[in-house]
mmCIF file of C-alpha atoms in Angstrom:
data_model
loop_
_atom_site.group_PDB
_atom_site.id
_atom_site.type_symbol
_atom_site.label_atom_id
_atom_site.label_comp_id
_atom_site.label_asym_id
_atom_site.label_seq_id
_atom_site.Cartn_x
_atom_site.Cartn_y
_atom_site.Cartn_z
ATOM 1 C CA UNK A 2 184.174 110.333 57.195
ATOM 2 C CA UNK A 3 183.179 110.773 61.074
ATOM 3 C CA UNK A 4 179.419 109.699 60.185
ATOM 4 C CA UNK A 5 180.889 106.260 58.003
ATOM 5 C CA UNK A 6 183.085 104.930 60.541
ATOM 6 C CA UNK A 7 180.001 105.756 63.257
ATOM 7 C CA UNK A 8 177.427 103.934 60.609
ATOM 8 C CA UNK A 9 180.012 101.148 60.128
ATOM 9 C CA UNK A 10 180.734 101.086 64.071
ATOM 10 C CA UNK A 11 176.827 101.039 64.801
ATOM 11 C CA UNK A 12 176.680 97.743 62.396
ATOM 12 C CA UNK A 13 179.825 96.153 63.774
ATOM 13 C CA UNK A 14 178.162 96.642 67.675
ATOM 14 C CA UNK A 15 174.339 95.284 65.883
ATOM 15 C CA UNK A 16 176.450 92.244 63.973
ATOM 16 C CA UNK A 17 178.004 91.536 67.170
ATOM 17 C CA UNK A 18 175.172 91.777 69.430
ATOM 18 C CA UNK A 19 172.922 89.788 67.110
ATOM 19 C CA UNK A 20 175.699 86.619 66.610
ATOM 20 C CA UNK A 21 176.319 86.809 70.506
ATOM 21 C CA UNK A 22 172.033 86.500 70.475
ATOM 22 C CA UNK A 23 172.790 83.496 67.886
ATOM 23 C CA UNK A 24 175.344 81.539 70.478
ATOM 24 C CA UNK A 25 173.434 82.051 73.160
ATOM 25 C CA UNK A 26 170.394 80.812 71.358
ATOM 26 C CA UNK A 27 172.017 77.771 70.475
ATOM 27 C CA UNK A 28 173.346 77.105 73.477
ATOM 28 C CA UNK A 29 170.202 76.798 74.750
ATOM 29 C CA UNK A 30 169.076 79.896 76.050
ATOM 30 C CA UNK A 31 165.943 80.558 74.270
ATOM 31 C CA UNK A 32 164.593 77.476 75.689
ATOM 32 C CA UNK A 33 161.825 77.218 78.321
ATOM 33 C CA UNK A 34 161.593 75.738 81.511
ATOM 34 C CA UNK A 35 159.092 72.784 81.742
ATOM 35 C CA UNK A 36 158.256 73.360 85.878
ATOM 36 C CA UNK A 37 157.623 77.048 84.877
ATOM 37 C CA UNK A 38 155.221 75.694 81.896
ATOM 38 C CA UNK A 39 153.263 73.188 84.136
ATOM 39 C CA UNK A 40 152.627 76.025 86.556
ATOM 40 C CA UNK A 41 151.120 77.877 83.785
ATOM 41 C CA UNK A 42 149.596 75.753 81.556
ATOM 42 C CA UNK A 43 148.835 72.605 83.189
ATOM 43 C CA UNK A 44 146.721 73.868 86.008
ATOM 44 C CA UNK A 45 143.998 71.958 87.612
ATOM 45 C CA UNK A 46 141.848 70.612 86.443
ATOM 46 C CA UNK A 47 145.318 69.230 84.610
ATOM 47 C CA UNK A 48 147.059 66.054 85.298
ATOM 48 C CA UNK A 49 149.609 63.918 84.453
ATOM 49 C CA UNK A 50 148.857 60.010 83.483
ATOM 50 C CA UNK A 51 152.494 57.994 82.570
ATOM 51 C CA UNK A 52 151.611 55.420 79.571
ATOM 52 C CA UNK A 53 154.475 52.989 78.211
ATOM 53 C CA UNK A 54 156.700 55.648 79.731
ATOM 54 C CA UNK A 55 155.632 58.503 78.489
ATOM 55 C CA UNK A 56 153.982 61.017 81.060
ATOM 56 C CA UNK A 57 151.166 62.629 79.100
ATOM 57 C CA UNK A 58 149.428 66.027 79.803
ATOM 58 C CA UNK A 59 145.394 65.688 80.147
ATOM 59 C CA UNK A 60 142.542 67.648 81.239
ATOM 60 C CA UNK A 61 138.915 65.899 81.790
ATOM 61 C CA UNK A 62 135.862 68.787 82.561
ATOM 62 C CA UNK A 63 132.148 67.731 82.743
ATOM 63 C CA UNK A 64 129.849 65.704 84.866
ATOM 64 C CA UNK A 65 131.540 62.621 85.522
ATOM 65 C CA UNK A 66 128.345 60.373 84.895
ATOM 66 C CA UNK A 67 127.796 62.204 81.116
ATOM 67 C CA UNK A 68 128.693 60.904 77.743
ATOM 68 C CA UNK A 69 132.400 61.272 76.723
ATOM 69 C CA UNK A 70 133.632 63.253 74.195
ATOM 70 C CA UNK A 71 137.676 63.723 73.038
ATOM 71 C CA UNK A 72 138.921 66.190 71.622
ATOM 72 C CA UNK A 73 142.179 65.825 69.273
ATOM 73 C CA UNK A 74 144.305 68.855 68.676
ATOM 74 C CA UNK A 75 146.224 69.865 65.655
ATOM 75 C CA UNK A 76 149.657 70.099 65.039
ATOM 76 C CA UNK A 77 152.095 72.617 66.335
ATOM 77 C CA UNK A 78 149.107 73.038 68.836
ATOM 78 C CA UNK A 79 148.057 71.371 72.206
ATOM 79 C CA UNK A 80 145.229 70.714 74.592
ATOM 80 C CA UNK A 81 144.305 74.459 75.046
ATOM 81 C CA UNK A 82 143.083 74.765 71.286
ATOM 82 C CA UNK A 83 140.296 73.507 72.966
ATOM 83 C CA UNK A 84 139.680 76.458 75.677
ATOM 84 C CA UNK A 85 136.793 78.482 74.054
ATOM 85 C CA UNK A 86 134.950 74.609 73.614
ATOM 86 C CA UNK A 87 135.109 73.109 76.624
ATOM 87 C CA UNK A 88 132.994 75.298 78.481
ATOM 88 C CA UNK A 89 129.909 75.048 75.680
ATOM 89 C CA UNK A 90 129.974 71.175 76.127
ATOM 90 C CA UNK A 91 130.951 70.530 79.881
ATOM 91 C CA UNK A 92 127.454 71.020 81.119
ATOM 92 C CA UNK A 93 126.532 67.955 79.393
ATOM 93 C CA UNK A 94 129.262 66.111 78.344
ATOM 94 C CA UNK A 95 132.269 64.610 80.112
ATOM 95 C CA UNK A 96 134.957 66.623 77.831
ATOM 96 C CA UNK A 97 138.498 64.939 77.739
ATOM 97 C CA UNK A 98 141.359 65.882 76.237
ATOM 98 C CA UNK A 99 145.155 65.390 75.754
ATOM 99 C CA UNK A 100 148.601 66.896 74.003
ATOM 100 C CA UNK A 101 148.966 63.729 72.124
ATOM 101 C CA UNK A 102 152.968 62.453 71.393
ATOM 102 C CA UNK A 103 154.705 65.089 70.432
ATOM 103 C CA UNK A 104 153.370 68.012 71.356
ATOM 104 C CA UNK A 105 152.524 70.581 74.238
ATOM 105 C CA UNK A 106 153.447 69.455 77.391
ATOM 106 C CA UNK A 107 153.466 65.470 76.813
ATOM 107 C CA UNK A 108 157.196 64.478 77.530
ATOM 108 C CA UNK A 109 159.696 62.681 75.648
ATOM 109 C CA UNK A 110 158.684 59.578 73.974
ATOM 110 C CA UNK A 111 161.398 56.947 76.026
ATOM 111 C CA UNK A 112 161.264 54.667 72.324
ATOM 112 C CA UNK A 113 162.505 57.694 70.708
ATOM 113 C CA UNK A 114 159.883 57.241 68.076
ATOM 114 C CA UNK A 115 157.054 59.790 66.999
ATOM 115 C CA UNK A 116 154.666 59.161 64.324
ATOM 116 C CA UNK A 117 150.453 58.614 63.990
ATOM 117 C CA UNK A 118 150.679 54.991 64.912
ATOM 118 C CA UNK A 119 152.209 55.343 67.694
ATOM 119 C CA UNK A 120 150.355 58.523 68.916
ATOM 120 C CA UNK A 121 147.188 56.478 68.568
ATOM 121 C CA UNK A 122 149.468 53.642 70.980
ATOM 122 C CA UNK A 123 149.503 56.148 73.577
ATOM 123 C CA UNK A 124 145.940 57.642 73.071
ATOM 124 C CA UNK A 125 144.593 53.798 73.308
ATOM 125 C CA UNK A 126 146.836 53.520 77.099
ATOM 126 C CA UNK A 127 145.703 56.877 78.422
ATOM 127 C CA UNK A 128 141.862 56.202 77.404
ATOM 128 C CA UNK A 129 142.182 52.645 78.977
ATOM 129 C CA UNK A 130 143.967 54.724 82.250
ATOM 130 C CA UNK A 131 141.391 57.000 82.265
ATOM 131 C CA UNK A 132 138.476 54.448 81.946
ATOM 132 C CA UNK A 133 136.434 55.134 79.060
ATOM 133 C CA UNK A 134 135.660 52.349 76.606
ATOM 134 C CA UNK A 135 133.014 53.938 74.396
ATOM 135 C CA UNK A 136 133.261 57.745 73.595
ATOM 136 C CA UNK A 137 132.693 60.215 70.834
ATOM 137 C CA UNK A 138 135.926 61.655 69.326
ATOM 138 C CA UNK A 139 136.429 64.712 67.975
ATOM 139 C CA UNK A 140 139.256 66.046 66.152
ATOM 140 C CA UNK A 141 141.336 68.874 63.982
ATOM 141 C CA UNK A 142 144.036 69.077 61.550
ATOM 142 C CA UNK A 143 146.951 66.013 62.529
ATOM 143 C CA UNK A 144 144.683 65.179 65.228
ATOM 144 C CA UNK A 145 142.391 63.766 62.967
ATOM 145 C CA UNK A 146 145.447 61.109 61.694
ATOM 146 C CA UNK A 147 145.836 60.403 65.103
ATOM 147 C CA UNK A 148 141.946 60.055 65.557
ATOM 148 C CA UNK A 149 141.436 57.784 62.484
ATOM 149 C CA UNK A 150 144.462 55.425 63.326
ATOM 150 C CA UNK A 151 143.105 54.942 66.378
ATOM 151 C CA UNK A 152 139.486 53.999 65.366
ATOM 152 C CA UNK A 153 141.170 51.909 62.705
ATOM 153 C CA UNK A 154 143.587 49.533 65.164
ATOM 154 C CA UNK A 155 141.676 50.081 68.196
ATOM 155 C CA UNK A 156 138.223 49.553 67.119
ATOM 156 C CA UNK A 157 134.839 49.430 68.704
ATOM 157 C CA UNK A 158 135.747 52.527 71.246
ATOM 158 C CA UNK A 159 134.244 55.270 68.679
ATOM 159 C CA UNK A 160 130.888 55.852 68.783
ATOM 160 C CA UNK A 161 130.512 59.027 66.586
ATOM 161 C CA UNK A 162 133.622 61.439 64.526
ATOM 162 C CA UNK A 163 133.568 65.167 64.393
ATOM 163 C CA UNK A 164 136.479 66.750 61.980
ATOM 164 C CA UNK A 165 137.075 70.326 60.683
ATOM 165 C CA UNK A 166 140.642 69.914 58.921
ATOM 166 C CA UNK A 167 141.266 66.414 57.644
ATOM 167 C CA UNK A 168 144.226 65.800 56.198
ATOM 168 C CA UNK A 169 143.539 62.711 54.073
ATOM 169 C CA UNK A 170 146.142 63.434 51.355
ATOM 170 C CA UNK A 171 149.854 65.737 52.250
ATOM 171 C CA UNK A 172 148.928 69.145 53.000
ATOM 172 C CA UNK A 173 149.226 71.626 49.795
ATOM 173 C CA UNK A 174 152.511 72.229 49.093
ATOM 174 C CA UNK A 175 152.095 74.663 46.388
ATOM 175 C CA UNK A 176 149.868 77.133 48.918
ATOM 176 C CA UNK A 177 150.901 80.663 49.043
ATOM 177 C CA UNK A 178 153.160 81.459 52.458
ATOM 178 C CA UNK A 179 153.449 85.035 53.537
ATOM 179 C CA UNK A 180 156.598 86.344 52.156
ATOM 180 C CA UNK A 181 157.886 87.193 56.184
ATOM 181 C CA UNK A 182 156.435 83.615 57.340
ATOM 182 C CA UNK A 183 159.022 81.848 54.776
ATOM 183 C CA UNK A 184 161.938 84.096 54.959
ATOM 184 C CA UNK A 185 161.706 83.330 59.140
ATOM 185 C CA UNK A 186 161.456 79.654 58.652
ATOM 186 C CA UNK A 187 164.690 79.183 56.133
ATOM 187 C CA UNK A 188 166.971 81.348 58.404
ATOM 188 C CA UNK A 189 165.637 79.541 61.661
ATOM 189 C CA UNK A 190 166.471 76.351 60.021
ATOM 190 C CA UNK A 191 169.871 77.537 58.963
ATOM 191 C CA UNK A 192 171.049 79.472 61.733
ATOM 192 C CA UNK A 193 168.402 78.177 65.070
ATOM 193 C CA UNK A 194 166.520 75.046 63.695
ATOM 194 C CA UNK A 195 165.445 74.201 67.481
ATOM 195 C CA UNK A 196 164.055 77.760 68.110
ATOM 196 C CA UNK A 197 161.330 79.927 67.062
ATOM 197 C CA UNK A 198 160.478 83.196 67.570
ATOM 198 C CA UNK A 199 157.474 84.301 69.385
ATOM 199 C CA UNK A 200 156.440 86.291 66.245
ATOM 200 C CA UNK A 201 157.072 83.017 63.482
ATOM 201 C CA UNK A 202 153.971 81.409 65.187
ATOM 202 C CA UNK A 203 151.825 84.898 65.151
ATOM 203 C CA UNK A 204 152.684 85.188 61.799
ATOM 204 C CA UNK A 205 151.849 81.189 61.617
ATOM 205 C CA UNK A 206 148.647 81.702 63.000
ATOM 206 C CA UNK A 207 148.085 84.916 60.817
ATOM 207 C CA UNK A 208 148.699 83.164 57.358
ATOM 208 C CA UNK A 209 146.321 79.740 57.906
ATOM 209 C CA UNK A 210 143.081 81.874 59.521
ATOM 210 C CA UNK A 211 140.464 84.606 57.583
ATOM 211 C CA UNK A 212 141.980 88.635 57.708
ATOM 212 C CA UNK A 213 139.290 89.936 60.099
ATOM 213 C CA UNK A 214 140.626 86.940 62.690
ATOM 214 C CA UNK A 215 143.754 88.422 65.203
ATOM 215 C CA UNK A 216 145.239 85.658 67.347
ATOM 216 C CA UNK A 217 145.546 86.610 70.813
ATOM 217 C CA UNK A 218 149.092 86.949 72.904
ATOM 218 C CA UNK A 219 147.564 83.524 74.872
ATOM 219 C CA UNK A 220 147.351 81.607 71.607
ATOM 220 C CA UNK A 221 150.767 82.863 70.974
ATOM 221 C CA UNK A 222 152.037 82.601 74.266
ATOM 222 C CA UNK A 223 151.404 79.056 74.518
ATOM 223 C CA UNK A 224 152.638 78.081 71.184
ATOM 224 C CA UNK A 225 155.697 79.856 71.486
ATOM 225 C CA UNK A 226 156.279 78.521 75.169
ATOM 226 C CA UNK A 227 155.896 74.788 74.534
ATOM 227 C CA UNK A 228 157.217 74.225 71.638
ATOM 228 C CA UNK A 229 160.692 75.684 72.544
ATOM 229 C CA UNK A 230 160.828 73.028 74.932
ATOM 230 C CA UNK A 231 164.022 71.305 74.998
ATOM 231 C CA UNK A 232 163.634 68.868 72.355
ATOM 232 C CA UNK A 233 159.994 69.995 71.518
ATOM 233 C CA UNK A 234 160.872 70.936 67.237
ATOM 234 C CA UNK A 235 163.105 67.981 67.244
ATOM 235 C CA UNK A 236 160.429 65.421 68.483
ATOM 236 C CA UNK A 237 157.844 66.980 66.382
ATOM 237 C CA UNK A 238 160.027 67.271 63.171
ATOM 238 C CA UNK A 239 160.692 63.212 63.267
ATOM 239 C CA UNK A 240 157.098 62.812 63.365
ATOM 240 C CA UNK A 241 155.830 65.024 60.864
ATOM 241 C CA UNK A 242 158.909 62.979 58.601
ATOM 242 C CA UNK A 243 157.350 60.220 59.801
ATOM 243 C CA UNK A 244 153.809 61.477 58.424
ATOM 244 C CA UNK A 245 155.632 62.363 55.075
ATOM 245 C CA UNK A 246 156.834 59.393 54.293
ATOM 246 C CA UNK A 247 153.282 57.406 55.221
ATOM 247 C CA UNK A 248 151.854 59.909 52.515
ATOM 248 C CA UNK A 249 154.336 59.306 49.837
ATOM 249 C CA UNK A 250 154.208 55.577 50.374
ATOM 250 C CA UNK A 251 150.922 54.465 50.819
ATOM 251 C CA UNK A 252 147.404 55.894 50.810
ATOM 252 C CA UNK A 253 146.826 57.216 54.177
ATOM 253 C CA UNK A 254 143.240 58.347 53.429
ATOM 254 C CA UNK A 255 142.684 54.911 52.673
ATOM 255 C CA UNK A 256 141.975 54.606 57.188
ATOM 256 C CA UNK A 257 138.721 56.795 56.748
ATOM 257 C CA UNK A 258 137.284 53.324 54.997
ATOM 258 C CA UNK A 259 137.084 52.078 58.932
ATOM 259 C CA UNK A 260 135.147 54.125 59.934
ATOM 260 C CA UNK A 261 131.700 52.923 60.186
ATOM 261 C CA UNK A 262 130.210 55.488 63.049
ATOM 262 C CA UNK A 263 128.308 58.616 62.146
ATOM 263 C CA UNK A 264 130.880 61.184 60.510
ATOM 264 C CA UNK A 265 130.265 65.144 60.671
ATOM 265 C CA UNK A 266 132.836 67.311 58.652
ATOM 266 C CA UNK A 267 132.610 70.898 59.506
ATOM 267 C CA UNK A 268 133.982 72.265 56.505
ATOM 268 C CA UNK A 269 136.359 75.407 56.772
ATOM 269 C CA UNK A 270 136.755 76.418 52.969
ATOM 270 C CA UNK A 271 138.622 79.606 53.938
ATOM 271 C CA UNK A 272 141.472 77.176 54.757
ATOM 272 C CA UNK A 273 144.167 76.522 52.389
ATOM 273 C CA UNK A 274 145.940 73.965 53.960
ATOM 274 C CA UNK A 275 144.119 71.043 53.041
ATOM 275 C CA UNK A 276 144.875 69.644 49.544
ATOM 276 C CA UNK A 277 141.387 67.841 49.132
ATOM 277 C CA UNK A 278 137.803 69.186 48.820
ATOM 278 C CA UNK A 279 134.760 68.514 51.247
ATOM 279 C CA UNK A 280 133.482 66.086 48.280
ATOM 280 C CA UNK A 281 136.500 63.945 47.564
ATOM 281 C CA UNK A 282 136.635 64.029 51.699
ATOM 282 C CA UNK A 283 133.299 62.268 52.010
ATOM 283 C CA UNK A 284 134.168 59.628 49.162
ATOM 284 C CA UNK A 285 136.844 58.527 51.448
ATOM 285 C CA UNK A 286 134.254 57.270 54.146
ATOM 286 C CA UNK A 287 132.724 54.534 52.062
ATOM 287 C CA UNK A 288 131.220 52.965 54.771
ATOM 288 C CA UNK A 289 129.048 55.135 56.637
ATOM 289 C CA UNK A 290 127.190 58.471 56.495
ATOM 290 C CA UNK A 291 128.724 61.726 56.512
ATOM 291 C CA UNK A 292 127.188 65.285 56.965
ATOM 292 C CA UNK A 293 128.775 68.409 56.373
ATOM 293 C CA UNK A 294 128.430 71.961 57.509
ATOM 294 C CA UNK A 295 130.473 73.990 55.382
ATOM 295 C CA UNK A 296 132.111 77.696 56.576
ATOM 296 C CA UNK A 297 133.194 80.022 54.201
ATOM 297 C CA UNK A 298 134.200 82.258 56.495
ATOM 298 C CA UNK A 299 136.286 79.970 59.153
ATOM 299 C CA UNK A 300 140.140 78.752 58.009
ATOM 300 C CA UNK A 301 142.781 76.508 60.010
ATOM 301 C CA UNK A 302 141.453 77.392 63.931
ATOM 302 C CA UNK A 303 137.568 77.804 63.664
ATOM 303 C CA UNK A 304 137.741 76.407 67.480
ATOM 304 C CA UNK A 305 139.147 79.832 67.696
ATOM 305 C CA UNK A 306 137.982 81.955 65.114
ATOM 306 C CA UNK A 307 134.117 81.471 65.624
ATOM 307 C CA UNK A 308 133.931 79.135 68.924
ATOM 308 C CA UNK A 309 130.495 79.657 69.659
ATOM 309 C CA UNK A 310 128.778 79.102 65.569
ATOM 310 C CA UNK A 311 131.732 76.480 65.424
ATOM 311 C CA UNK A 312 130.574 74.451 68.696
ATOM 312 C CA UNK A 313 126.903 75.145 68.532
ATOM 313 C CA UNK A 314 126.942 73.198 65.300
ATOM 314 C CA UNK A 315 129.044 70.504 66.496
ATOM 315 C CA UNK A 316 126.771 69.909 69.701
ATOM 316 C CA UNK A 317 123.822 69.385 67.545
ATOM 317 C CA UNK A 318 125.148 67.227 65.820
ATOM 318 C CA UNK A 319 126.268 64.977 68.866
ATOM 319 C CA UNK A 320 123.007 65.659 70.457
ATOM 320 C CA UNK A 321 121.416 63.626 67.771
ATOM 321 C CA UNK A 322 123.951 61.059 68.213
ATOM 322 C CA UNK A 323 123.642 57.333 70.228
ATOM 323 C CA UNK A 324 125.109 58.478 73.719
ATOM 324 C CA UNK A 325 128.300 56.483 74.793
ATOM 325 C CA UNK A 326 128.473 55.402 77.893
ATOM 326 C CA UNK A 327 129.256 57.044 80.684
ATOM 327 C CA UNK A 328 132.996 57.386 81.826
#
């Protein structure tokens, strides 16, 4: 009888503390501090350019008189996918990149609206701020929406486009999730839809890259940080609605048919997240060439799984390519 009531009175005190974790978690408690962020994560060479009103996060590394070359994060992700790449093409190149509308540290979109179109508004201001006309772009996962949009209804900027995930058709939907990864998302929806904990995006990160790949706390770290942001899974869930609805409704790989630059796909086949295969991929691109490296052994983050095979590859490749201009 003695050890019930203590098992019972051990549950009631867990129950208790864990709804009093809930409530404070909704109240806002779980949320970071955006000074505290900047400190960490937006250190120099970092800056902060304001376009239509939004004040965007960007980092430019290289020579200043060499070629330009942007790089387009993915989803869920920001600017500092890009750490282990930067360094193998800043001798050369003049390496720019942002956390496009709405993610990492890029603030609060004062139109309230999030979606491709307009991320590739913004990117079209900030490049235009900056003062580069002609560059290469290179880009992963949503960031090559982003990247396409923009070469589609800003042309004549683009001189050459790199991609490892390209999502021209909605994601799978049928992939298999780790068990863990979808039990965490349905309750944080249910019970703390504008909060995620640390280990949902390890376990994120886990389930898209190859077994023998372990993410590192930074990865995590900055994930986890930025995108519990005040705001930060509200913003992005409007504009990944926004992306669903442009795939049920029209063809959104239809863009890649404006692209009429040199195109290099670095295939990741490990990855699962991609509906489409490297060969329906290039079909899309009717009017240009297209090469393609293809990884077996690279999934979702090959920028962080192999950098150095991953950007030795993709310098060739741009070596070979028309320079743009300088910045």
């Amino acid at each position: 009888m003695k050890r019930g009531r203590l098992a019972l009175g051990i549950i009631g005190a867990l129950a208790l503390g864990l709804g009093g974790s809930v409530v404070a978690l909704r109240a806002g408690a779980g949320e970071t501090d955006r000074a505290e962020l900047e400190k960490r994560w937006a250190d120099a060479p970092s800056r902060f350019v304001t376009v239509d009103g939004v004040r965007m996060h960007v980092r430019e590394e290289g020579p200043a008189n060499g070629p330009v070359v942007v790089l387009l994060h993915g989803s869920i992700v920001n600017l500092h996918e890009w750490d282990d790449v930067v360094p193998l093409l800043a001798d050369k190149y003049r390496v720019v990149r942002f956390d496009w509308s709405p993610y990492g540290l890029t603030g609060p979109d004062p139109s309230g609206f999030y979606s491709t179109p307009r991320s590739a508004q913004l990117m079209d201001g900030l490049m235009k701020a900056l003062g580069h006309d002609k560059f290469a772009m290179v880009a992963t996962s949503n960031g090559a929406n982003v990247g396409l949009e923009f070469n589609r209804a800003y042309p004549g900027h683009v001189t050459a486009m790199a991609f490892s995930m390209l999502p021209l058709e909605r994601p799978s939907q049928t992939r298999k999730v780790d068990w863990r990864l979808k039990w965490m998302l349905e309750a944080h929806k249910a019970v703390l839809p504008n909060w995620r904990h640390r280990e949902f995006w390890r376990l994120m990160l886990e389930d898209t890259t190859p077994p023998e790949f372990t993410p590192t706390d930074r990865m995590v770290d900055q994930i986890t940080e930025m995108n519990n942001l005040p705001g930060a899974l509200d913003r992005q869930a409007q504009y990944i609605q926004a992306n669903v609805r442009a795939f049920q409704s029209s063809d959104v790989g239809a863009v890649a048919e404006a692209v009429r630059v040199p195109v290099l796909l670095q295939w990741c086949s490990f990855d699962d997240v991609i509906s489409q295969s490297a060969d329906a991929s290039v079909k899309r691109f009717t009017n240009t060439k297209v090469d393609v490296i293809n990884y077996p052994d690279l999934g979702h983050f090959p920028m962080w799984e192999k950098p150095e095979k991953f950007t030795r590859d993709l310098r060739n490749w741009l070596d070979r390519q028309p320079p743009a201009p300088a910045g």
